[in-house]
mmCIF file of C-alpha atoms in Angstrom:
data_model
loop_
_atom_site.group_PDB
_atom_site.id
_atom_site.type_symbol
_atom_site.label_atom_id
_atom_site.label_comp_id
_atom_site.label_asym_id
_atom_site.label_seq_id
_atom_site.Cartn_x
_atom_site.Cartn_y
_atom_site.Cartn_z
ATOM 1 C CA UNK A 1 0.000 0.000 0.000
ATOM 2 C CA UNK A 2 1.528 3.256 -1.051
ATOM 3 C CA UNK A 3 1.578 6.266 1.264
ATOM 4 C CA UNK A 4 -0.904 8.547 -1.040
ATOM 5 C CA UNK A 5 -3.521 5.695 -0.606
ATOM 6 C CA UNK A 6 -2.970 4.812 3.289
ATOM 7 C CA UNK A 7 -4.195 9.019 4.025
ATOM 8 C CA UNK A 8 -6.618 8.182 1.804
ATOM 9 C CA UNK A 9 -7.997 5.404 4.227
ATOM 10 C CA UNK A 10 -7.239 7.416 7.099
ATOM 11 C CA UNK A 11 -9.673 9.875 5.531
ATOM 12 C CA UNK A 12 -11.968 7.697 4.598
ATOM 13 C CA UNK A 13 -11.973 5.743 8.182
ATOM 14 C CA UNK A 14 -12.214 8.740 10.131
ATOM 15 C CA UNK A 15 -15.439 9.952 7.586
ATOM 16 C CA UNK A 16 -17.442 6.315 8.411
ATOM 17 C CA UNK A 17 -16.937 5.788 11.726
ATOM 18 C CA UNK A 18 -17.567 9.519 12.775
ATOM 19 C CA UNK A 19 -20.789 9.145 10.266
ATOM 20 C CA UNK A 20 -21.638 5.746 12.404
ATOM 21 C CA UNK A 21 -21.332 7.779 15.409
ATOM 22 C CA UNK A 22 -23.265 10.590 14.476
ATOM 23 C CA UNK A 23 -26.406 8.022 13.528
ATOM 24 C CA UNK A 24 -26.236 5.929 16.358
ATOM 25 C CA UNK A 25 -26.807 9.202 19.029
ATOM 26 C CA UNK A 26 -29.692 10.048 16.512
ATOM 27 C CA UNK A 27 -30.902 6.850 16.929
ATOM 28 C CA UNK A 28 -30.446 6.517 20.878
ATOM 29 C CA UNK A 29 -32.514 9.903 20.704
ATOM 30 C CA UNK A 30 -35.394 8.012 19.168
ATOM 31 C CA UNK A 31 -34.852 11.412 16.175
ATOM 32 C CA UNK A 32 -36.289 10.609 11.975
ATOM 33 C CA UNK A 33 -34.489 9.131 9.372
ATOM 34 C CA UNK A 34 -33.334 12.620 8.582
ATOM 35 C CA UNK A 35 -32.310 13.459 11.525
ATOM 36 C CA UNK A 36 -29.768 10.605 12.064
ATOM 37 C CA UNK A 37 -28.499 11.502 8.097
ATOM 38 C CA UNK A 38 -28.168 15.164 8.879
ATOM 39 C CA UNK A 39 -26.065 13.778 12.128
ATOM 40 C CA UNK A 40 -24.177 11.466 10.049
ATOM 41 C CA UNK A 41 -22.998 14.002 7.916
ATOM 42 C CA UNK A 42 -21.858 16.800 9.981
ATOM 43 C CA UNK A 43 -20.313 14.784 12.692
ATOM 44 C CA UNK A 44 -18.368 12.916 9.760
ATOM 45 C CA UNK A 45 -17.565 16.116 7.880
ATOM 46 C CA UNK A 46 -17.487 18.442 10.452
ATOM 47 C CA UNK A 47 -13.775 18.562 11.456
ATOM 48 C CA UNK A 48 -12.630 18.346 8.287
ATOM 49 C CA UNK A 49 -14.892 21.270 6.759
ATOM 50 C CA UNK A 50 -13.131 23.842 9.150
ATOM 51 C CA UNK A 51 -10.015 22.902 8.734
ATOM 52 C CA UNK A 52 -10.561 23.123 5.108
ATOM 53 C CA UNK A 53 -11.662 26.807 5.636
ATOM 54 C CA UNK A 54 -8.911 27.721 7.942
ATOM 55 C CA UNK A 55 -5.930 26.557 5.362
ATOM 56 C CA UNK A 56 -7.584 27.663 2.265
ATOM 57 C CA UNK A 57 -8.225 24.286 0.706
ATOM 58 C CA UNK A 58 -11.698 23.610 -1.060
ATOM 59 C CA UNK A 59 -14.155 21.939 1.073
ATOM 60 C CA UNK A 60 -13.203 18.218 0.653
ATOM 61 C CA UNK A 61 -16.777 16.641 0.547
ATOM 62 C CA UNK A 62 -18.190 19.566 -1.653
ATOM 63 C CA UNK A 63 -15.784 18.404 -4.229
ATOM 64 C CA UNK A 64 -16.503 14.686 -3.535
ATOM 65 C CA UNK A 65 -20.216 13.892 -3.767
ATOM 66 C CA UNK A 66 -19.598 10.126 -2.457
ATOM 67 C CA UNK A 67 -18.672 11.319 0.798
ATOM 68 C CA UNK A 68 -22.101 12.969 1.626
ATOM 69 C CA UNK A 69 -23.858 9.545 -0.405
ATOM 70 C CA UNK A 70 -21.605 7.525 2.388
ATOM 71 C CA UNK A 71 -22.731 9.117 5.276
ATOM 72 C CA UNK A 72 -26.197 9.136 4.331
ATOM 73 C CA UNK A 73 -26.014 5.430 3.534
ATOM 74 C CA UNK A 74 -24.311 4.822 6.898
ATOM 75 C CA UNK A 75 -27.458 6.564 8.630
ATOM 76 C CA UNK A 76 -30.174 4.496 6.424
ATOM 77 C CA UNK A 77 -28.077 1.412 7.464
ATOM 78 C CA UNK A 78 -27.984 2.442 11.717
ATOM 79 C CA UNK A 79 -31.496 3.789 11.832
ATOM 80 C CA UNK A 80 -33.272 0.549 9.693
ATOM 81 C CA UNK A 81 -31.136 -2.185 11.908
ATOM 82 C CA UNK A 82 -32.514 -3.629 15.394
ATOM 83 C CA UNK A 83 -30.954 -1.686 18.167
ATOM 84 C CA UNK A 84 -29.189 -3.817 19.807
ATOM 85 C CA UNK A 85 -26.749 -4.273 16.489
ATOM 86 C CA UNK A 86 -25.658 -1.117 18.415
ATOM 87 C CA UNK A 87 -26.164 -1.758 22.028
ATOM 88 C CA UNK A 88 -22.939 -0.979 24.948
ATOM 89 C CA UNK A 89 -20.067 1.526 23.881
ATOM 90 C CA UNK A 90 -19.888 1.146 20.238
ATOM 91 C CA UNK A 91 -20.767 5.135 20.007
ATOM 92 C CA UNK A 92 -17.670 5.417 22.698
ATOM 93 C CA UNK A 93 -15.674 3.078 20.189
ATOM 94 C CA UNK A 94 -16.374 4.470 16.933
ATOM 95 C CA UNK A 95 -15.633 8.023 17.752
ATOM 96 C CA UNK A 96 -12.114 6.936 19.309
ATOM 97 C CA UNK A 97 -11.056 5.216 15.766
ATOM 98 C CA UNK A 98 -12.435 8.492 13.621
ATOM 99 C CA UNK A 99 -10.560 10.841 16.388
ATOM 100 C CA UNK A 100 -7.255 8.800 16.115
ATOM 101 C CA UNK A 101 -7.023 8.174 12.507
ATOM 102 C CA UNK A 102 -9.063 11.726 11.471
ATOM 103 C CA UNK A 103 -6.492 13.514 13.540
ATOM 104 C CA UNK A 104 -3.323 12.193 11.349
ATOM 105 C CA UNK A 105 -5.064 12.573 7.890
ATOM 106 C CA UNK A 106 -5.802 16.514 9.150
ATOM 107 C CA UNK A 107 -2.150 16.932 10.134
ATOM 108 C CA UNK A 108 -1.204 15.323 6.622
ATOM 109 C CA UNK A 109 -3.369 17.597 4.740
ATOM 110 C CA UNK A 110 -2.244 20.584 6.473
ATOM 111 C CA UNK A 111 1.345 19.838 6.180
ATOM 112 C CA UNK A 112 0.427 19.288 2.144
ATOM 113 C CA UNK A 113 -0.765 22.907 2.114
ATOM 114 C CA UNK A 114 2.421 24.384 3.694
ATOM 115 C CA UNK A 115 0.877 24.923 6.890
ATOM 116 C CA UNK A 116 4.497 24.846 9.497
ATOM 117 C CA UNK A 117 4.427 21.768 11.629
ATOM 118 C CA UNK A 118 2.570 23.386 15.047
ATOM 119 C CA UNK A 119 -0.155 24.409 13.318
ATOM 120 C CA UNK A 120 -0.515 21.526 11.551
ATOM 121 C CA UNK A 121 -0.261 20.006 15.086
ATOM 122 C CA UNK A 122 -3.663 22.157 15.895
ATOM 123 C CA UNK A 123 -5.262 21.074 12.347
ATOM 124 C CA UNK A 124 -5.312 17.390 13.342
ATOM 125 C CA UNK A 125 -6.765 18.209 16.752
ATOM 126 C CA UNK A 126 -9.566 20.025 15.275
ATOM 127 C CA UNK A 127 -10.111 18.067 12.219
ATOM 128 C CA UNK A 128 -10.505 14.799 15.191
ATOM 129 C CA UNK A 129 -12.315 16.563 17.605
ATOM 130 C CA UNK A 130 -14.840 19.497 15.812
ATOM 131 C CA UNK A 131 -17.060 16.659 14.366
ATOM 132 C CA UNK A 132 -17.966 14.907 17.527
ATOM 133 C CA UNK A 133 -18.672 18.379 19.059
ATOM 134 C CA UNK A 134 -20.783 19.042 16.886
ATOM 135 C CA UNK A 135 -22.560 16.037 17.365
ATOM 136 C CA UNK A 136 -23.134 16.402 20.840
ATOM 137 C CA UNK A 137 -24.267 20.101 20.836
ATOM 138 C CA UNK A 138 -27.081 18.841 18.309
ATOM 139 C CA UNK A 139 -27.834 16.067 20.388
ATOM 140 C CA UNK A 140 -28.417 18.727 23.790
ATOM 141 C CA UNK A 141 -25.738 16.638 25.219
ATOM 142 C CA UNK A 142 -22.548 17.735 27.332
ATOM 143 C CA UNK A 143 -19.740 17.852 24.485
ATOM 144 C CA UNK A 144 -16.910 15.720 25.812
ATOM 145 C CA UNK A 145 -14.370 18.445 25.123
ATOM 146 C CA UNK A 146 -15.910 20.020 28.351
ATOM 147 C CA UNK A 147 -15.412 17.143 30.504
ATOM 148 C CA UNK A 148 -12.077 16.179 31.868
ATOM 149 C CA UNK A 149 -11.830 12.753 30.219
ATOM 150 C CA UNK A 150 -8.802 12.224 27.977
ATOM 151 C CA UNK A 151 -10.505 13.389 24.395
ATOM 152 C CA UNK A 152 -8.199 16.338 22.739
ATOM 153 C CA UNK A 153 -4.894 14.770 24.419
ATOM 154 C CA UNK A 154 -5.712 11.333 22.584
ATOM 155 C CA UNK A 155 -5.671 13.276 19.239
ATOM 156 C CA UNK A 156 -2.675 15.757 20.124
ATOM 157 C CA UNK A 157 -0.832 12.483 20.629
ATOM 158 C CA UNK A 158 -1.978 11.099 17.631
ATOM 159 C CA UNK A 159 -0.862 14.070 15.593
ATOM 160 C CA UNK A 160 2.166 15.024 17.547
ATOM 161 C CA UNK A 161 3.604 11.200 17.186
ATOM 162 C CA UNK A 162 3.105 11.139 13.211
ATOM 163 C CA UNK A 163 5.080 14.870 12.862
ATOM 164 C CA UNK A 164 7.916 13.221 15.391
ATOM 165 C CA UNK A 165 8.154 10.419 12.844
ATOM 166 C CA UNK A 166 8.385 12.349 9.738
ATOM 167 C CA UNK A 167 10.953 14.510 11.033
ATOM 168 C CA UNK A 168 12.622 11.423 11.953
ATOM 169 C CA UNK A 169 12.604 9.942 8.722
ATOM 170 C CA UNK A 170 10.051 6.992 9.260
ATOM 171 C CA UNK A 171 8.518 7.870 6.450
ATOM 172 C CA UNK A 172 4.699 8.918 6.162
ATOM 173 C CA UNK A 173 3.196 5.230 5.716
ATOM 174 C CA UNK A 174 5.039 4.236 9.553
ATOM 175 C CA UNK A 175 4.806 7.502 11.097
ATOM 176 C CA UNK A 176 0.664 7.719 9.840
ATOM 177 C CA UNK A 177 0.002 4.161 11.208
ATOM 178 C CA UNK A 178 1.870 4.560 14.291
ATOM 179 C CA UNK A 179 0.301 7.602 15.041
ATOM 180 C CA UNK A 180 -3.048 6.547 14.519
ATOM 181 C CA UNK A 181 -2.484 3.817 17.014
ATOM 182 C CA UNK A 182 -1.199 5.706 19.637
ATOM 183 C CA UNK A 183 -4.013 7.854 19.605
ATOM 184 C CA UNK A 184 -5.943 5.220 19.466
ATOM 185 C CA UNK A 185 -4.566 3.404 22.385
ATOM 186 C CA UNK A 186 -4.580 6.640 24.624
ATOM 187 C CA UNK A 187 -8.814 7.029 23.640
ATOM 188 C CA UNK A 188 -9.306 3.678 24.404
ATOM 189 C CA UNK A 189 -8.406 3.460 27.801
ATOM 190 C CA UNK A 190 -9.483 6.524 28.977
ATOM 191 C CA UNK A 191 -12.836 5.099 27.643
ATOM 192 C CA UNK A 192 -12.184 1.620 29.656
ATOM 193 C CA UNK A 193 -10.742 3.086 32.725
ATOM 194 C CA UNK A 194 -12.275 6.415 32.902
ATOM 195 C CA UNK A 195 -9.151 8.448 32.448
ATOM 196 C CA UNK A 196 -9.035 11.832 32.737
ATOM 197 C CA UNK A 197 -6.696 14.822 33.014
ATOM 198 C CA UNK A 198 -6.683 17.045 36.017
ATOM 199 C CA UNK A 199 -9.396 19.736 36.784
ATOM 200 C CA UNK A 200 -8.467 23.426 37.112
ATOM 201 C CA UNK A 201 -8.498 24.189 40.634
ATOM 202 C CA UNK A 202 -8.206 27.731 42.276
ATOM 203 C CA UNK A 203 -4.671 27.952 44.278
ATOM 204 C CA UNK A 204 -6.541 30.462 46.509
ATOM 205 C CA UNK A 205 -9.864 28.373 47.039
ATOM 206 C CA UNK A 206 -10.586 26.897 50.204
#
């Protein structure tokens, strides 16, 4: 697999499974066939729409009608299934695999459009972590950025360990994949073992 088609999956991997989790909190809200579409799609191209806008580069999924047609069909598939296809912490699950592999693709793409490696850095973490906001401000729900659960670090990490490894030479296939895992890893068990990074407390509080 060459390097120009594993980003590609990356892309595409962090479009589904933020799509998937987009439907499924339509569904648990007991929202239309519309509904859980319209979630689909801006939870899966959320991210990646404003990073888009803040490096200049044309809306990806304007310019790609099957991305929109794949997060619809995601949707019909979620909200004409039995429910307990989708039962436990799938949601949890499928948002940590888009944030993870979403995150590298993002840094990739801004590094393609001569964006300087920190904010690059910052591209990733928003492409990874804008769509699931989204989603949850729809949904009336407490967006997890808010919490202290380890959400933004999991994709920092992600996109911070696939810059180390290009400016060490892995090349971009390694240095993607590794990335990708490590944020991966890091989402996962904060979802497993509730991890979470400390609160802001006032030194002067009693």
């Amino acid at each position: 697999m060459d390097t120009q088609t594993l980003v590609r999956l990356l892309d595409l991997v962090g479009i589904g499974v933020f799509a998937l989790s987009g439907a499924l909190m339509a569904v648990r809200l007991r929202q239309t066939l519309v509904t859980a579409a319209f979630f689909a799609l801006v939870t899966g191209v959320g991210g990646g729409s404003v990073r888009d806008l803040l490096i200049g580069a044309p809306v990806f999924w304007v310019q790609d009608g099957a991305i929109a047609a794949v997060c619809i069909a995601i949707a019909m598939v979620v909200w004409l299934t039995p429910e307990r296809w989708w039962q436990g912490q799938l949601l949890e699950w499928a948002d940590a695999v888009g944030l993870a592999a979403y995150a590298v693709f993002g840094t990739a793409k801004a590094l393609a459009w001569g964006v300087p490696p920190v904010p690059a850095l910052m591209m990733g973490v928003i492409t990874g972590c804008v769509g699931g906001t989204i989603r949850d401000i729809l949904a009336g729900v407490p967006s997890i950025i808010m919490r202290p659960e380890v959400y933004v670090t999991a994709a920092a990490l992600a996109s911070g360990l696939f810059l180390l490894l290009q400016w060490l030479g892995t090349g971009t296939a390694v240095a993607a994949v590794a990335g990708a895992i490590a944020g991966f890893i890091l989402r996962g068990a904060a979802i497993r073992w509730s991890l979470a990074l400390p609160a802001y407390r006032d030194p002067k509080g009693g």
